[in-house]
PDB file of C-alpha atoms in Angstrom:
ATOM      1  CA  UNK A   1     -17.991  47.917 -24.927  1.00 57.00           C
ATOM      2  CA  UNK A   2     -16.762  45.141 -22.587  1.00 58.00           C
ATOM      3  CA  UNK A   3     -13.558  45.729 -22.947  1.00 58.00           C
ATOM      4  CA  UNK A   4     -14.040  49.209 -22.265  1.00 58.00           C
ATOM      5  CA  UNK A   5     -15.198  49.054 -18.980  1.00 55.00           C
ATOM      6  CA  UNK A   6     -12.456  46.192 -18.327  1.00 59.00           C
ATOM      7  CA  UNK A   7      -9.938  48.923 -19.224  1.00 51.00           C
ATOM      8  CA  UNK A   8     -11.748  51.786 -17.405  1.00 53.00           C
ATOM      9  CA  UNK A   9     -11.871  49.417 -14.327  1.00 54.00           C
ATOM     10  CA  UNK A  10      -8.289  48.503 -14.739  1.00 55.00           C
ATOM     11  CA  UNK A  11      -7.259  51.770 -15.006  1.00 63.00           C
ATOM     12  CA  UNK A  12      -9.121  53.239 -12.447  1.00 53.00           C
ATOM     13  CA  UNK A  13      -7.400  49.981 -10.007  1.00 52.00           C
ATOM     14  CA  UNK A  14      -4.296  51.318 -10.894  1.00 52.00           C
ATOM     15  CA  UNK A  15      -4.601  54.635  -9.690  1.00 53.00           C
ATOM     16  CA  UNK A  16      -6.102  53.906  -6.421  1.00 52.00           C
ATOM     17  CA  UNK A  17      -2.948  50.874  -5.975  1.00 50.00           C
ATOM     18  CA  UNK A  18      -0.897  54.153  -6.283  1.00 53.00           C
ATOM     19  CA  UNK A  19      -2.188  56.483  -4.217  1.00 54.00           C
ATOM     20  CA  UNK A  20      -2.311  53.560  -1.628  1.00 49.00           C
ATOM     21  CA  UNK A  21       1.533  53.352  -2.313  1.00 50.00           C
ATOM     22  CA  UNK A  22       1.944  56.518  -1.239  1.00 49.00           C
ATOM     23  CA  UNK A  23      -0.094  57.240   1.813  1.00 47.00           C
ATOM     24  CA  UNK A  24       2.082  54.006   2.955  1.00 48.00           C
ATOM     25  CA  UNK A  25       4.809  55.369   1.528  1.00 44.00           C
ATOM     26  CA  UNK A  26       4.632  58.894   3.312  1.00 44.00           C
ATOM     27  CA  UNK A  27       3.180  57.383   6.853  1.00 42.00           C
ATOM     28  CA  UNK A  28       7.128  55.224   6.657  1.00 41.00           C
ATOM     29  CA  UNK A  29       8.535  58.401   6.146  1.00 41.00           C
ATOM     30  CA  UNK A  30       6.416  60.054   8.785  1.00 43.00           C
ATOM     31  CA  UNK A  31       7.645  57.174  11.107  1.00 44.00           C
ATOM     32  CA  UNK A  32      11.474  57.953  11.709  1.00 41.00           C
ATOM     33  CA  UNK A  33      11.224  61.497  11.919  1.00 45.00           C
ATOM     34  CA  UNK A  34       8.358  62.571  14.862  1.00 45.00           C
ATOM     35  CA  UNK A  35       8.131  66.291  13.630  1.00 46.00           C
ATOM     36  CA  UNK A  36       6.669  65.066  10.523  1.00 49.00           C
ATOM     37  CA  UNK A  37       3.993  63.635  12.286  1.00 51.00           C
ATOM     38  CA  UNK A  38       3.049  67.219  13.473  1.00 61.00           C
ATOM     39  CA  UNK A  39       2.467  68.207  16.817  1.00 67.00           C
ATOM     40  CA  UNK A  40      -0.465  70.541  17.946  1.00 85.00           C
ATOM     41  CA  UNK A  41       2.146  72.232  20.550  1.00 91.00           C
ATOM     42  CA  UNK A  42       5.940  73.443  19.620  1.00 90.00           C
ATOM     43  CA  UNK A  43       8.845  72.203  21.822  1.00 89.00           C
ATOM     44  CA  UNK A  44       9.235  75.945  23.486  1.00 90.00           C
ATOM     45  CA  UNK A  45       5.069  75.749  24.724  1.00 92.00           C
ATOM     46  CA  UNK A  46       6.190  71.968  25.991  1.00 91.00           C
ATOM     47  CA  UNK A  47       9.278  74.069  27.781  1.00 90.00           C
ATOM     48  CA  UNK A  48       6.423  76.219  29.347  1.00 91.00           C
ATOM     49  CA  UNK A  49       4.213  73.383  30.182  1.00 90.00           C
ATOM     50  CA  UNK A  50       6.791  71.231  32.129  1.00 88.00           C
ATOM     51  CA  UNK A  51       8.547  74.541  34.114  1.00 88.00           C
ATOM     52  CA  UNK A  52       4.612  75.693  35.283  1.00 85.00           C
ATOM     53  CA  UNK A  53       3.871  72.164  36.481  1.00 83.00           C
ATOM     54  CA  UNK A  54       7.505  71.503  38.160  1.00 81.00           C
ATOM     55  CA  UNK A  55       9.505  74.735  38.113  1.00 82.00           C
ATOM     56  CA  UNK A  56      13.589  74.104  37.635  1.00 84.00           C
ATOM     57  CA  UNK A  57      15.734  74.941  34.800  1.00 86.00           C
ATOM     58  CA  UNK A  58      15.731  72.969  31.695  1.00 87.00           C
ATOM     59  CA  UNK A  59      18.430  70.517  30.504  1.00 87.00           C
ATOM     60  CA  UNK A  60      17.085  68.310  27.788  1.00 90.00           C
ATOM     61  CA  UNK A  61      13.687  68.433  25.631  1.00 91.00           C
ATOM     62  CA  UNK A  62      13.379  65.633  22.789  1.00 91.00           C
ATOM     63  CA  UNK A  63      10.208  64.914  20.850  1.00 90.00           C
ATOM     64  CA  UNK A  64       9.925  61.367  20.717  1.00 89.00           C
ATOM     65  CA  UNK A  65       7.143  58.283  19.430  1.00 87.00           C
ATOM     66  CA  UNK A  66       6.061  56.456  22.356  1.00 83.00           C
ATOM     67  CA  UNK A  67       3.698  53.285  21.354  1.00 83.00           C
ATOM     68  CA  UNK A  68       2.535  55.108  18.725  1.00 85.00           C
ATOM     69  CA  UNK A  69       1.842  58.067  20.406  1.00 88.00           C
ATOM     70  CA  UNK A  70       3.946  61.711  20.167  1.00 91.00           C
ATOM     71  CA  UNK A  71       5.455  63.049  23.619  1.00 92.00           C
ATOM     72  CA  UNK A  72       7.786  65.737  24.519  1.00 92.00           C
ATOM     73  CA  UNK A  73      10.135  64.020  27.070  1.00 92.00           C
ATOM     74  CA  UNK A  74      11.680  67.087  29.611  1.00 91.00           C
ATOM     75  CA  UNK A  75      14.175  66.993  32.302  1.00 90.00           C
ATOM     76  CA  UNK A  76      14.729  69.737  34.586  1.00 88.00           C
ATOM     77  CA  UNK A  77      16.602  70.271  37.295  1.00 85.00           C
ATOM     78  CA  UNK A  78      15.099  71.450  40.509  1.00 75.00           C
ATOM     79  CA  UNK A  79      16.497  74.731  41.642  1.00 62.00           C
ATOM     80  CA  UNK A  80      16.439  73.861  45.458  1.00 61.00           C
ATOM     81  CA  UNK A  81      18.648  70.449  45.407  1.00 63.00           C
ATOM     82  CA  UNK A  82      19.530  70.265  41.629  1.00 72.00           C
ATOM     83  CA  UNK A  83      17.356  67.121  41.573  1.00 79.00           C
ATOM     84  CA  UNK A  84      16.235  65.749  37.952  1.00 85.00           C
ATOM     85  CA  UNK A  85      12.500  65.947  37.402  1.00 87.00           C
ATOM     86  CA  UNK A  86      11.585  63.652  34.270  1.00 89.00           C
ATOM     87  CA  UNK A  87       8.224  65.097  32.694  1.00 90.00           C
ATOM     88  CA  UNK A  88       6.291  63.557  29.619  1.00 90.00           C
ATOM     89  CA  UNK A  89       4.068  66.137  27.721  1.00 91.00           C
ATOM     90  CA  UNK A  90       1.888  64.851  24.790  1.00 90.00           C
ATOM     91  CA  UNK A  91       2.819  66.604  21.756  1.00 91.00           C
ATOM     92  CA  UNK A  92      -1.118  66.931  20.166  1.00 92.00           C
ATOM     93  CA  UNK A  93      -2.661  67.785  23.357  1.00 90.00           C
ATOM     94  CA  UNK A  94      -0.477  69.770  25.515  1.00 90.00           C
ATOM     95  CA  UNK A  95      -1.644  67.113  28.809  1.00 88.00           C
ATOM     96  CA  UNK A  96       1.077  66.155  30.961  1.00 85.00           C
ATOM     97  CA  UNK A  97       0.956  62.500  30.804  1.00 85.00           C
ATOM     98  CA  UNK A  98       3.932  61.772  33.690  1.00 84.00           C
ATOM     99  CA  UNK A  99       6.008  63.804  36.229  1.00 81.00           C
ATOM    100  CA  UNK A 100       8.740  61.448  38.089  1.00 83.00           C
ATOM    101  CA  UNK A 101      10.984  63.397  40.377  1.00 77.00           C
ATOM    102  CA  UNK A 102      14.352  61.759  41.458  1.00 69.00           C
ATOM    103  CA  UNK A 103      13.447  61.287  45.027  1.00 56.00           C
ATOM    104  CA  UNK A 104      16.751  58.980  45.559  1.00 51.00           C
ATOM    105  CA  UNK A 105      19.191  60.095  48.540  1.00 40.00           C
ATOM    106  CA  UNK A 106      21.707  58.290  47.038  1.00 42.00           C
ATOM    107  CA  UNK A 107      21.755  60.891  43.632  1.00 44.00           C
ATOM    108  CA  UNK A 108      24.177  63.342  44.157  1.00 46.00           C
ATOM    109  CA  UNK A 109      22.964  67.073  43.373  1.00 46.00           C
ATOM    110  CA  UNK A 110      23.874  68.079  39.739  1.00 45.00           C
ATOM    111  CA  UNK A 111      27.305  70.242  39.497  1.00 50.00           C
ATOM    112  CA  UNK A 112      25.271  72.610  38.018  1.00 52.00           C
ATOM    113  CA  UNK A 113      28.113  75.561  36.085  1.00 61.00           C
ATOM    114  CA  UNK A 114      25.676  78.337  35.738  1.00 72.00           C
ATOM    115  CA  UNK A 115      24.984  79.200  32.000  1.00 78.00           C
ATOM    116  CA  UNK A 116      25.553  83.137  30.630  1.00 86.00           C
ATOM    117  CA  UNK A 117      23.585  81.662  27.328  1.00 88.00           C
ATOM    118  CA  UNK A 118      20.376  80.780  27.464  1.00 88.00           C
ATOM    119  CA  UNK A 119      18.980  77.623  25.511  1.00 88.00           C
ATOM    120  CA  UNK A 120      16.856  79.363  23.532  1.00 89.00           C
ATOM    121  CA  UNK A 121      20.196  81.650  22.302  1.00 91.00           C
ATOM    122  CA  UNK A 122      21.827  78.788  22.106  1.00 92.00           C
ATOM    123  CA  UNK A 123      19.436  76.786  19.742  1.00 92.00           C
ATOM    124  CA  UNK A 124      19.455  80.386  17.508  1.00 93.00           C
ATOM    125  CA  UNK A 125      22.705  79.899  16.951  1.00 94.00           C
ATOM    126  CA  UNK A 126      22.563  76.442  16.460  1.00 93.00           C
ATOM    127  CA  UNK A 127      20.208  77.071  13.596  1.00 93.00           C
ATOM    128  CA  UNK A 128      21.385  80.112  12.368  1.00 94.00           C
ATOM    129  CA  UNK A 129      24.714  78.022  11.614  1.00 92.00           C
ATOM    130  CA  UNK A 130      22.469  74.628  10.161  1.00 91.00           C
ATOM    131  CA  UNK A 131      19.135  75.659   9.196  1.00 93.00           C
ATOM    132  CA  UNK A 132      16.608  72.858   9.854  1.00 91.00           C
ATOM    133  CA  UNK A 133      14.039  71.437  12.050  1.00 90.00           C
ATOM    134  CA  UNK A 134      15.161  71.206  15.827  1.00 90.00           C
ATOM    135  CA  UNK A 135      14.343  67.558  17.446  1.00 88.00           C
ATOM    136  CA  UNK A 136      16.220  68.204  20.275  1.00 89.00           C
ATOM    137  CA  UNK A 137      18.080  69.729  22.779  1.00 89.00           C
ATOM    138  CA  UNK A 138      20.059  69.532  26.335  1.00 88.00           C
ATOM    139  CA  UNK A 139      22.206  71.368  28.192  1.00 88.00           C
ATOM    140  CA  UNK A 140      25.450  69.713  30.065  1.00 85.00           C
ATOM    141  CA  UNK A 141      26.152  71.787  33.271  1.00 83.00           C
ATOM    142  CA  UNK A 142      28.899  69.908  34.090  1.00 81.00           C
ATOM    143  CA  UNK A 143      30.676  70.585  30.436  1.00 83.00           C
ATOM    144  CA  UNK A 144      29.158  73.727  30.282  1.00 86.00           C
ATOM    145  CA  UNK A 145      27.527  73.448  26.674  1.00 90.00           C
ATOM    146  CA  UNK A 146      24.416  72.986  25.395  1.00 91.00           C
ATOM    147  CA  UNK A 147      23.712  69.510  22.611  1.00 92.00           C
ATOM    148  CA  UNK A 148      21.425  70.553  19.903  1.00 93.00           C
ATOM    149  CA  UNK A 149      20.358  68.486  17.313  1.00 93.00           C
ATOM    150  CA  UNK A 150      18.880  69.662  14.096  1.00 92.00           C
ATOM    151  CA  UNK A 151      17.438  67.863  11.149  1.00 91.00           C
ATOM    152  CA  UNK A 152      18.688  69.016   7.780  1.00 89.00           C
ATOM    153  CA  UNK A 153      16.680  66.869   5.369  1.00 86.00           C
ATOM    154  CA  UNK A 154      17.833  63.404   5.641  1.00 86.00           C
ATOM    155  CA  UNK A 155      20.802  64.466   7.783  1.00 88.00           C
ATOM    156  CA  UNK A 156      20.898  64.988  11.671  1.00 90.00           C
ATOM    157  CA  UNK A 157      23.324  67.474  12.725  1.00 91.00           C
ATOM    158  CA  UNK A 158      24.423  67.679  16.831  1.00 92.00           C
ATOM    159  CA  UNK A 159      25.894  70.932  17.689  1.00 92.00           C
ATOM    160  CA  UNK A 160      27.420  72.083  20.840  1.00 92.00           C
ATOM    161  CA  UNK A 161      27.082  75.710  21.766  1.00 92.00           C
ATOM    162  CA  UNK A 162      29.702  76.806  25.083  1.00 90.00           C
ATOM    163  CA  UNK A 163      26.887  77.815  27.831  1.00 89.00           C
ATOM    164  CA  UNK A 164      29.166  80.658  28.067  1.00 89.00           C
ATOM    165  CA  UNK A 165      30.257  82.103  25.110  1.00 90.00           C
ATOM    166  CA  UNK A 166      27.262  81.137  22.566  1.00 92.00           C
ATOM    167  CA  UNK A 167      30.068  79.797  20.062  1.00 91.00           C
ATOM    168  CA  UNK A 168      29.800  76.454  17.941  1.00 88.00           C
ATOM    169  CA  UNK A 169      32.104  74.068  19.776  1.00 87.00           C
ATOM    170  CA  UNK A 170      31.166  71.031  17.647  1.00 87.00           C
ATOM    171  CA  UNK A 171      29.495  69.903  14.409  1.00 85.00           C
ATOM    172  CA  UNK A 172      28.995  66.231  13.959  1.00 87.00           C
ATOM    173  CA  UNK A 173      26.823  65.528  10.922  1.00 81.00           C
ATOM    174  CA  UNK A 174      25.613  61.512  11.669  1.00 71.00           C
TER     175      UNK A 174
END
């Protein structure tokens, strides 16, 4: 009977090591890619968040771990004196948590080439080329093309799209 309840207890130890494993396990994994963690709010309601609170045109959005905590990081550029305006969203709650605009008059204004493709098109392409989870993206005005980068399972994929065309210009897989 003893040795029973030793086993049943040893067992029983065993199991609950494992699952232990595994939540620490998973929460690792969880760790170097942020949209595992899952956000409350998707990158294009971020997009919507930053543009009402500082208007502009959009050039990068990244979803990123900050001490622990998930943010959208935006930068626009200000229509009126193509001025960056750095904005940090949190990802669960939608609150914008900082807004620094580049109030140096030593920054030159952004070249800015105007884009025919918007980033949205852009990142459909992007995707419709690599399927996978978007953690990124940014548009270069003075290259004209926009830098997506797209998660394919354990590989990260940066793709430029011409702002112009909508074609694939480039395919790194890192």
């Amino acid at each position: 009977m003893k040795k029973r309840n030793i086993l049943f207890a040893g067992i029983a130890g065993v199991v609950l090591l494992g699952g232990a494993i595994g939540v620490g396990a998973n929460s690792i994994a969880g760790d170097k890619n942020p949209e595992n963690t899952g956000s409350a709010i998707s990158m294009d309601e971020a997009k919507k968040i930053a543009l009402h609170e500082a208007g502009g045109k959009l050039k990068e959005i990244e979803l990123e771990k900050d001490d622990g905590r998930l943010i959208y990081e935006i930068e626009l550029i200000s229509d009126e004196k193509g001025r960056k305006v750095d904005i940090d969203i949190d990802a669960k709650t939608g609150n914008v948590i900082k807004v620094d605009q580049d109030d140096d008059h030593d920054n030159e204004p952004v070249t800015n080439k105007e884009a025919k493709v918007s980033m949205e098109d852009a990142i459909a392409v992007a995707v419709k080329d690599t399927p996978g989870e978007v953690e990124g993206s940014e548009f270069d005005p003075e290259d004209g093309y926009y830098e997506i980068e797209i998660q394919t399972g354990k590989n990260e994929v940066e793709i430029k799209v011409d702002s112009e065309t909508g074609k694939i210009i480039t395919k790194d897989n890192d």
